[in-house]
PDB file of C-alpha atoms in Angstrom:
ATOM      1  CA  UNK A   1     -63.765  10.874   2.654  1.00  0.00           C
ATOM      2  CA  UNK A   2     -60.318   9.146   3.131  1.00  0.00           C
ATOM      3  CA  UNK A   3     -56.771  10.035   2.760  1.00  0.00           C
ATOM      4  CA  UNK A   4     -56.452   8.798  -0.332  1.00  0.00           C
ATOM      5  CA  UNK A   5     -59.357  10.395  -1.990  1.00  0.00           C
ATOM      6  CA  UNK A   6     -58.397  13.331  -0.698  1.00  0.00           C
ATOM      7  CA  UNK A   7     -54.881  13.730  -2.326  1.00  0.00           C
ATOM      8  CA  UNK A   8     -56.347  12.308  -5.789  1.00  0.00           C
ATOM      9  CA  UNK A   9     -58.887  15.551  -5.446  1.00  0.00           C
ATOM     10  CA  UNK A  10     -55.936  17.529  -4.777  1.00  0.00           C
ATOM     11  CA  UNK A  11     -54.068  16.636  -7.913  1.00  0.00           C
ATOM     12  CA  UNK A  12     -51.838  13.216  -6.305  1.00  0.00           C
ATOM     13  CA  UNK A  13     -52.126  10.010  -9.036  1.00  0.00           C
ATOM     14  CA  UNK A  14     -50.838   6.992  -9.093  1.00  0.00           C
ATOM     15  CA  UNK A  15     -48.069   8.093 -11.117  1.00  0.00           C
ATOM     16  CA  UNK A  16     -46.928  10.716  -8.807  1.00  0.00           C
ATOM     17  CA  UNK A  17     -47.304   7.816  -5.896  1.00  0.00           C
ATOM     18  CA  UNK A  18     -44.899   5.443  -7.923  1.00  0.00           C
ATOM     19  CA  UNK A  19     -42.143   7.945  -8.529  1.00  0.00           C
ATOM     20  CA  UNK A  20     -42.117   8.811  -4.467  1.00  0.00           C
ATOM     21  CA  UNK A  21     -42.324   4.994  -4.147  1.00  0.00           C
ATOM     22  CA  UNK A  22     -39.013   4.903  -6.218  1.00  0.00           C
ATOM     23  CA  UNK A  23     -37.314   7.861  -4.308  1.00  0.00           C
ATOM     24  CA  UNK A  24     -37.813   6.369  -1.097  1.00  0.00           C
ATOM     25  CA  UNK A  25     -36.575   2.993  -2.429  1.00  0.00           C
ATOM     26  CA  UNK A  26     -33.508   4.600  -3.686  1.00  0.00           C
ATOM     27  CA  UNK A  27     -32.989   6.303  -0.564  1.00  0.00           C
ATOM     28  CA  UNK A  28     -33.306   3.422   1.307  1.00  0.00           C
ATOM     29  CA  UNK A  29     -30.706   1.769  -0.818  1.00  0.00           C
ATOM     30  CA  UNK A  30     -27.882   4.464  -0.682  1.00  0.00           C
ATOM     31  CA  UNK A  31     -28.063   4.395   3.026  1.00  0.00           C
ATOM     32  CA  UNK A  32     -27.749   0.285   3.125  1.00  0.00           C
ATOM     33  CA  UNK A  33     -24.861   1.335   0.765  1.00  0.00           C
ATOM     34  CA  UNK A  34     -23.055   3.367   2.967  1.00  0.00           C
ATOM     35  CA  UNK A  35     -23.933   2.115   6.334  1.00  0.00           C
ATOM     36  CA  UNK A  36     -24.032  -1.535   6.170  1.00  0.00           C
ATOM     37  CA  UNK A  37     -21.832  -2.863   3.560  1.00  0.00           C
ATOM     38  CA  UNK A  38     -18.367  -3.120   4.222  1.00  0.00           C
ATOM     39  CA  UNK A  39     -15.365  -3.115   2.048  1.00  0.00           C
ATOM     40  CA  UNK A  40     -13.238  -5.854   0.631  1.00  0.00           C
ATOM     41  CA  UNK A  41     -10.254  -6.491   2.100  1.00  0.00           C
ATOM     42  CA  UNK A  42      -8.272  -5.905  -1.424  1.00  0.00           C
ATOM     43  CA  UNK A  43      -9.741  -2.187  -0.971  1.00  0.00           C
ATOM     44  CA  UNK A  44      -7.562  -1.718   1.920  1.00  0.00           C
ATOM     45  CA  UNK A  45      -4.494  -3.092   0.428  1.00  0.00           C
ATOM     46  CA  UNK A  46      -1.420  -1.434   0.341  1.00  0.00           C
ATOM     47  CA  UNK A  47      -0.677   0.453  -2.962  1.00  0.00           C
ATOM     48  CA  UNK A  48       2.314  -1.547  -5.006  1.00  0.00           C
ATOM     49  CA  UNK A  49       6.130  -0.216  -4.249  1.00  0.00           C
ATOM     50  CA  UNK A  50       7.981   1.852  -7.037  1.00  0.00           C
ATOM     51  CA  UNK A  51       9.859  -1.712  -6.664  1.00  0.00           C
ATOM     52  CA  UNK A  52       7.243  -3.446  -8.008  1.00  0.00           C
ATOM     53  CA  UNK A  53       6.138  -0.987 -10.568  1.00  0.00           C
ATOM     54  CA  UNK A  54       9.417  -1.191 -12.248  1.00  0.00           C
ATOM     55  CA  UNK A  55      10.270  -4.744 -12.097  1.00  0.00           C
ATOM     56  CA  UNK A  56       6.664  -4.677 -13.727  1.00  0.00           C
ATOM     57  CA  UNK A  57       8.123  -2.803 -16.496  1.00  0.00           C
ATOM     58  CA  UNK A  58      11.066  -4.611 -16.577  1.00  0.00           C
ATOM     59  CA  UNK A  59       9.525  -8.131 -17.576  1.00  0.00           C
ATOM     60  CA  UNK A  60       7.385  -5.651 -20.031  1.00  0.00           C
ATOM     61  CA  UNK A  61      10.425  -4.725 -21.809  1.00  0.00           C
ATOM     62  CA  UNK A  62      11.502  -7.913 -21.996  1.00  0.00           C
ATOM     63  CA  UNK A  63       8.647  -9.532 -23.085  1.00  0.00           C
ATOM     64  CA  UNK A  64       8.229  -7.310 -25.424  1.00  0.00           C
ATOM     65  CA  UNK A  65      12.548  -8.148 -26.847  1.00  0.00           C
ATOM     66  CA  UNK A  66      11.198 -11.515 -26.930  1.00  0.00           C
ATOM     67  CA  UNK A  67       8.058 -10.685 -29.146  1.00  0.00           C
ATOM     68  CA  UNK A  68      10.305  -8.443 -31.350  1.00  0.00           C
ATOM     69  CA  UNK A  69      12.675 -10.965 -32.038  1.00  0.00           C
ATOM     70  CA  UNK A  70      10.367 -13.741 -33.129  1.00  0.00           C
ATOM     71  CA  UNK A  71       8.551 -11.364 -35.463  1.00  0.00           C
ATOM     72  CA  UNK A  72      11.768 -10.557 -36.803  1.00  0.00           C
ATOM     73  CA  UNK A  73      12.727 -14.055 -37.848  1.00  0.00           C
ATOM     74  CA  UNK A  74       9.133 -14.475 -39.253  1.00  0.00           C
ATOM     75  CA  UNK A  75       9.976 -12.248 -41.620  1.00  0.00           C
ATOM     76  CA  UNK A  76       7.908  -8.839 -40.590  1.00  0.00           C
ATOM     77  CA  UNK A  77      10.124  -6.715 -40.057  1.00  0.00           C
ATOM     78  CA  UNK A  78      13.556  -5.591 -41.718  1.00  0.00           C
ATOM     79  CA  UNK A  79      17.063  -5.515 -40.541  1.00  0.00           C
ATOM     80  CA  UNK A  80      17.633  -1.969 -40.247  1.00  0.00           C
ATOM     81  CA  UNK A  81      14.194  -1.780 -38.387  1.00  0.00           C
ATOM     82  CA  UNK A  82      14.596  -4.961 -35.887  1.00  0.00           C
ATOM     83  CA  UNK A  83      18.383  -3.391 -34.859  1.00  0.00           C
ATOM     84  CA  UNK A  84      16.381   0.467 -33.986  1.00  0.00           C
ATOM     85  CA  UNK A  85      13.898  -1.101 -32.329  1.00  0.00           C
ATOM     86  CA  UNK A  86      16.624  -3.486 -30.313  1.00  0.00           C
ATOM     87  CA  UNK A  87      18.508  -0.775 -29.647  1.00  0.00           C
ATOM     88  CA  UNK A  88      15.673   1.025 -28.629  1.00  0.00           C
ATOM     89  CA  UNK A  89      14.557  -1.388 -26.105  1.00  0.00           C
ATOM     90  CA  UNK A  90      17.855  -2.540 -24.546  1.00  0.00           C
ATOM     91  CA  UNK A  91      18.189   1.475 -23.366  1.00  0.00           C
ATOM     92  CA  UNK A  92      14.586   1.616 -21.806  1.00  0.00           C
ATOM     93  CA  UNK A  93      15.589  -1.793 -20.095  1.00  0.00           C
ATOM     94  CA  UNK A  94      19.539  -0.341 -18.977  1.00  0.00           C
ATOM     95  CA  UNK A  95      17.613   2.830 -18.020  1.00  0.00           C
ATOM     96  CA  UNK A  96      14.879   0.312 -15.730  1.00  0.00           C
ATOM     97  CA  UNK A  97      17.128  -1.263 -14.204  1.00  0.00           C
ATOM     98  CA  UNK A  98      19.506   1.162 -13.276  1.00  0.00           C
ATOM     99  CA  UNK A  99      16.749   2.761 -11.534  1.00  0.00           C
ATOM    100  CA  UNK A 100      16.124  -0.843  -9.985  1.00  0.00           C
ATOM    101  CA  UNK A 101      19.281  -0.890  -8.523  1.00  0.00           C
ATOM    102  CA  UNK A 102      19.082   2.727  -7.098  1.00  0.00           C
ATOM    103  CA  UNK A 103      15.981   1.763  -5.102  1.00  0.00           C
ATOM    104  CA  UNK A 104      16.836  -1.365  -4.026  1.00  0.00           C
ATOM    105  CA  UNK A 105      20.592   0.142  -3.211  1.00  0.00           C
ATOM    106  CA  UNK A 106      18.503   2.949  -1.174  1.00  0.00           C
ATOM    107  CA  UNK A 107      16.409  -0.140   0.767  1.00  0.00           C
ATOM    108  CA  UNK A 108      19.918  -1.752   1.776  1.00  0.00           C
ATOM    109  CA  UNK A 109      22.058   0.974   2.513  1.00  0.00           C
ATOM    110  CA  UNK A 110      22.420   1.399   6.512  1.00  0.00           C
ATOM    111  CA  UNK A 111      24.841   2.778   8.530  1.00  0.00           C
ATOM    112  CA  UNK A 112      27.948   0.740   9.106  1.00  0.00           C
ATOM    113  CA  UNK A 113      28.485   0.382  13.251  1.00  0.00           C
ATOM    114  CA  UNK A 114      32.037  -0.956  14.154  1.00  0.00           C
ATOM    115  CA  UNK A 115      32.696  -3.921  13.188  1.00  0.00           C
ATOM    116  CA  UNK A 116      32.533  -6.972  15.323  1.00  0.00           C
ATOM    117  CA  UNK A 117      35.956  -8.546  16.820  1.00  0.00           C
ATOM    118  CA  UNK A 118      36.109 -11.497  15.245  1.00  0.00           C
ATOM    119  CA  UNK A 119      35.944  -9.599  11.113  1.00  0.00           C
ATOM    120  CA  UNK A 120      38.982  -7.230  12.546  1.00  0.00           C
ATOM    121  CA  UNK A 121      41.172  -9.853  13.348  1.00  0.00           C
ATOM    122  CA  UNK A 122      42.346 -11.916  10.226  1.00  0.00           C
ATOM    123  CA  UNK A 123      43.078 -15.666  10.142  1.00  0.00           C
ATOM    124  CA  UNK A 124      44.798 -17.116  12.689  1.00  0.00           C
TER     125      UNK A 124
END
């Protein structure tokens, strides 16, 4: 008797066969996965600055300004609500980039050395 008969006796069908099949297949395919494919090179990019983030959210806020006042003059919205929402939006902004200027202030601050001859001496 053969292998194969043998294991059907014992209780192995085709179904059973077809389900290992699909294991090892999967198996096989995780470690391809991990082993052999390698990553993008935008995956190993550098994460974007605080810089970034908030001059991000500084064209945000003023796209947004821009949207508020042309739905204004098409007529949705009232007075009294266009100047809350204004006002509302020109403090996030101040408050954006006052923090822009912070962290760019903190990029170009360095120590002052002595200054060279030439900026001592005034015109001559």
């Amino acid at each position: 008797m053969n292998y194969f008969a043998a294991l059907v006796l014992a209780g192995v069908t085709t179904t059973d066969w077809a389900v290992l099949g699909a294991c090892l297949a999967l198996a096989a395919a995780t470690l391809i996965f991990i082993f052999y494919i390698q990553p993008d090179a935008s995956d190993l990019a550098p994460h974007r600055t605080k810089l970034d983030q908030l001059l991000e959210r500084r064209d945000s806020i003023y796209d947004n300004q821009r949207d508020l006042r042309f739905e204004f003059r098409s007529g949705k919205y009232s007075e009294a609500d266009f100047e809350g929402m204004k006002v509302s939006l020109e403090n996030e902004a101040a408050l954006v980039l006052a923090e822009i200027d912070q962290v760019t202030e903190s990029q170009v601050r360095r120590p002052r050395g002595p200054r060279p001859a030439s900026a001592v001496r005034g015109p001559q």
